[in-house]
Amino acid sequence: MTLRFQDILVLMRFTLMNPRRGLRAVLDMDLPLGASVAALLLTAVISALLTQGSAALLPVEGNPIFDFLTGSPLRTALIQGAGMLLTAGLVHFLGRAWGGHGRLEEAVLAVAWLQLFMLVLQLAEMAATLIGLPQLSVLAALVSVAVFPWLLNMFVTEVHGFHSPVKVFLGILLCTAGLSFLLSFLLVALLGPETFANV
């Protein structure tokens, strides 16, 4: 099945109105794992390019984490790709461990589809900055903060056939807290504790 650009826009709008049914329409395309991974990595590369552009427009001085993440386009792309693959892996394996029945390719495609929405908001934020509308840029950032957990919650629920989005959301919160704790240790190990002394 070949999707035209307008078809993707229609699917995105439908997904925003009904996240579970919208994602199901995407999953019903039954893409193989390789195609799903390719879609995910493509969105990671585009996101990395937009992140580099945003960093050039609005550099953040004295932030070691920001400097590490945006130190080079290749590093940014690798971090984006690794983070998205990790997210897809967690969606699959933790969801299965909690009784879900989703397949790995469905988890990967769901994360790629989610990232497409984040790319649109990232692009809107960057465009608002370019045309000198900082309030619109802040609004796009706030919408991203709200849309990401909402869609992730609905997508995980649909991929694994769970009945309670509330329980899924609590599981995501616990997982996020654990990952944040682990990543903080990894960053300290990579950059050194002295780097964060004045952060």
Short mmCIF file of C-alpha atoms in Angstrom, two decimals:
data_model
loop_
_atom_site.label_atom_id
_atom_site.label_comp_id
_atom_site.label_asym_id
_atom_site.label_seq_id
_atom_site.Cartn_x
_atom_site.Cartn_y
_atom_site.Cartn_z
CA MET A 1 0.00 0.00 0.00
CA THR A 2 1.33 3.43 -1.00
CA LEU A 3 0.50 6.39 1.19
CA ARG A 4 0.32 9.84 -0.34
CA PHE A 5 1.21 12.94 1.66
CA GLN A 6 -2.45 13.93 1.99
CA ASP A 7 -3.28 10.41 3.21
CA ILE A 8 -0.73 10.78 5.99
CA LEU A 9 -2.22 14.15 6.99
CA VAL A 10 -5.72 12.65 7.10
CA LEU A 11 -4.44 9.75 9.23
CA MET A 12 -2.67 12.14 11.59
CA ARG A 13 -5.81 14.23 12.04
CA PHE A 14 -7.86 11.10 12.62
CA THR A 15 -5.30 9.86 15.16
CA LEU A 16 -5.52 13.10 17.12
CA MET A 17 -9.32 12.74 17.29
CA ASN A 18 -9.20 9.02 18.12
CA PRO A 19 -5.65 7.88 18.99
CA ARG A 20 -6.40 4.18 19.35
CA ARG A 21 -8.37 3.81 16.14
CA GLY A 22 -5.92 6.02 14.27
CA LEU A 23 -2.98 3.91 15.36
CA ARG A 24 -4.91 0.73 14.54
CA ALA A 25 -5.37 2.00 10.97
CA VAL A 26 -1.58 2.42 10.76
CA LEU A 27 -0.88 -0.99 12.30
CA ASP A 28 -3.35 -2.66 9.95
CA MET A 29 -0.98 -1.84 7.09
CA ASP A 30 0.96 -4.79 8.51
CA LEU A 31 4.41 -3.43 7.70
CA PRO A 32 7.33 -5.84 8.26
CA LEU A 33 9.76 -5.18 11.09
CA GLY A 34 12.43 -3.87 8.71
CA ALA A 35 10.11 -1.25 7.25
CA SER A 36 8.96 -0.20 10.73
CA VAL A 37 12.57 0.18 11.92
CA ALA A 38 13.42 2.17 8.78
CA ALA A 39 10.49 4.51 9.43
CA LEU A 40 11.58 4.95 13.03
CA LEU A 41 15.21 5.69 12.10
CA LEU A 42 14.12 8.14 9.41
CA THR A 43 12.10 10.13 11.93
CA ALA A 44 15.10 10.01 14.28
CA VAL A 45 17.38 11.53 11.63
CA ILE A 46 14.87 14.27 10.77
CA SER A 47 14.39 15.02 14.46
CA ALA A 48 18.16 15.24 14.92
CA LEU A 49 18.43 17.73 12.04
CA LEU A 50 15.67 19.87 13.53
CA THR A 51 17.34 19.69 16.94
CA GLN A 52 20.60 20.89 15.43
CA GLY A 53 18.75 23.72 13.71
CA SER A 54 17.05 24.73 16.95
CA ALA A 55 20.37 24.62 18.79
CA ALA A 56 21.87 26.96 16.19
CA LEU A 57 18.93 29.37 16.47
CA LEU A 58 18.70 29.31 20.26
CA PRO A 59 21.98 28.14 21.77
CA VAL A 60 21.92 27.30 25.47
CA GLU A 61 25.06 28.46 27.22
CA GLY A 62 26.52 26.60 30.17
CA ASN A 63 24.26 23.53 29.96
CA PRO A 64 26.46 20.41 29.81
CA ILE A 65 23.57 18.08 28.95
CA PHE A 66 22.49 20.29 26.03
CA ASP A 67 26.10 20.56 24.85
CA PHE A 68 26.50 16.78 25.01
CA LEU A 69 23.26 16.08 23.13
CA THR A 70 23.92 18.62 20.38
CA GLY A 71 27.70 18.35 20.18
CA SER A 72 27.54 16.95 16.64
CA PRO A 73 24.78 16.04 14.17
CA LEU A 74 25.89 12.41 14.16
CA ARG A 75 25.81 12.19 17.95
CA THR A 76 22.38 13.81 18.04
CA ALA A 77 21.06 11.34 15.44
CA LEU A 78 22.56 8.36 17.28
CA ILE A 79 21.08 9.48 20.59
CA GLN A 80 17.68 10.12 18.98
CA GLY A 81 17.70 6.75 17.23
CA ALA A 82 18.88 4.86 20.31
CA GLY A 83 16.27 6.55 22.48
CA MET A 84 13.46 5.71 20.10
CA LEU A 85 14.60 2.09 19.69
CA LEU A 86 14.82 1.82 23.47
CA THR A 87 11.31 3.23 23.79
CA ALA A 88 9.98 0.73 21.25
CA GLY A 89 11.75 -2.11 23.06
CA LEU A 90 10.29 -1.09 26.39
CA VAL A 91 6.81 -0.74 24.89
CA HIS A 92 7.10 -4.27 23.53
CA PHE A 93 8.85 -6.20 26.29
CA LEU A 94 7.29 -4.49 29.31
CA GLY A 95 3.88 -4.57 27.68
CA ARG A 96 4.22 -8.30 27.04
CA ALA A 97 5.46 -8.83 30.60
CA TRP A 98 2.27 -7.15 31.89
CA GLY A 99 0.02 -9.40 29.83
CA GLY A 100 -0.13 -7.54 26.52
CA HIS A 101 -0.17 -9.30 23.17
CA GLY A 102 1.41 -6.72 20.84
CA ARG A 103 4.13 -7.67 18.35
CA LEU A 104 7.57 -6.03 18.20
CA GLU A 105 6.94 -4.54 14.76
CA GLU A 106 3.74 -2.96 16.07
CA ALA A 107 5.62 -1.35 18.97
CA VAL A 108 8.30 0.00 16.62
CA LEU A 109 5.73 1.38 14.17
CA ALA A 110 3.72 2.94 17.02
CA VAL A 111 6.80 4.80 18.28
CA ALA A 112 7.64 5.93 14.73
CA TRP A 113 4.06 7.19 14.26
CA LEU A 114 4.23 9.00 17.59
CA GLN A 115 7.52 10.61 16.60
CA LEU A 116 5.92 11.98 13.44
CA PHE A 117 3.60 14.10 15.59
CA MET A 118 6.58 15.29 17.62
CA LEU A 119 8.37 16.27 14.40
CA VAL A 120 5.44 18.42 13.30
CA LEU A 121 5.41 20.22 16.65
CA GLN A 122 9.21 20.54 16.61
CA LEU A 123 9.01 22.07 13.14
CA ALA A 124 6.25 24.45 14.27
CA GLU A 125 8.36 25.54 17.22
CA MET A 126 11.35 26.16 14.98
CA ALA A 127 9.27 28.06 12.40
CA ALA A 128 7.79 30.28 15.11
CA THR A 129 11.30 31.12 16.29
CA LEU A 130 12.43 31.95 12.74
CA ILE A 131 9.55 34.35 12.09
CA GLY A 132 9.95 36.03 15.47
CA LEU A 133 6.93 34.70 17.37
CA PRO A 134 8.38 33.45 20.67
CA GLN A 135 4.93 33.05 22.25
CA LEU A 136 3.91 30.63 19.48
CA SER A 137 7.18 28.75 19.94
CA VAL A 138 6.48 28.35 23.66
CA LEU A 139 2.93 27.20 22.87
CA ALA A 140 4.25 24.53 20.48
CA ALA A 141 6.66 23.33 23.16
CA LEU A 142 3.86 23.13 25.74
CA VAL A 143 1.63 21.22 23.32
CA SER A 144 4.49 18.75 22.76
CA VAL A 145 4.77 18.18 26.50
CA ALA A 146 1.05 17.37 26.65
CA VAL A 147 0.70 15.41 23.40
CA PHE A 148 3.63 13.03 23.87
CA PRO A 149 2.50 11.26 27.08
CA TRP A 150 -1.15 11.27 25.95
CA LEU A 151 -0.44 9.61 22.61
CA LEU A 152 2.15 7.26 24.08
CA ASN A 153 -0.38 6.11 26.66
CA MET A 154 -3.10 5.52 24.05
CA PHE A 155 -0.69 3.82 21.66
CA VAL A 156 0.64 1.39 24.28
CA THR A 157 -2.93 0.59 25.30
CA GLU A 158 -3.88 -0.17 21.69
CA VAL A 159 -0.74 -2.11 20.73
CA HIS A 160 -1.16 -4.53 23.62
CA GLY A 161 -4.96 -4.60 23.84
CA PHE A 162 -5.06 -3.32 27.41
CA HIS A 163 -8.44 -2.27 28.80
CA SER A 164 -7.38 0.46 31.24
CA PRO A 165 -5.45 3.48 29.91
CA VAL A 166 -5.16 4.71 33.51
CA LYS A 167 -3.20 1.62 34.57
CA VAL A 168 -1.04 1.92 31.46
CA PHE A 169 -0.33 5.56 32.31
CA LEU A 170 0.74 4.64 35.84
CA GLY A 171 3.02 1.97 34.40
CA ILE A 172 4.57 4.52 32.04
CA LEU A 173 5.15 6.91 34.94
CA LEU A 174 6.94 4.22 36.95
CA CYS A 175 9.04 3.22 33.97
CA THR A 176 9.92 6.87 33.21
CA ALA A 177 10.98 7.47 36.81
CA GLY A 178 13.24 4.42 36.74
CA LEU A 179 14.78 5.37 33.40
CA SER A 180 15.38 8.97 34.54
CA PHE A 181 17.20 7.66 37.60
CA LEU A 182 19.34 5.35 35.46
CA LEU A 183 20.11 7.99 32.82
CA SER A 184 21.19 10.47 35.47
CA PHE A 185 23.83 8.01 36.65
CA LEU A 186 24.95 7.34 33.07
CA LEU A 187 25.33 11.06 32.33
CA VAL A 188 27.34 11.60 35.49
CA ALA A 189 29.54 8.65 34.55
CA LEU A 190 30.04 9.98 31.02
CA LEU A 191 30.49 13.68 31.77
CA GLY A 192 31.82 13.58 35.34
CA PRO A 193 30.13 14.85 38.53
CA GLU A 194 32.04 18.15 38.37
CA THR A 195 30.20 18.99 35.13
CA PHE A 196 26.91 19.21 37.01
CA ALA A 197 28.21 21.16 40.01
CA ASN A 198 26.69 24.43 38.81
CA VAL A 199 23.71 23.06 36.90
#
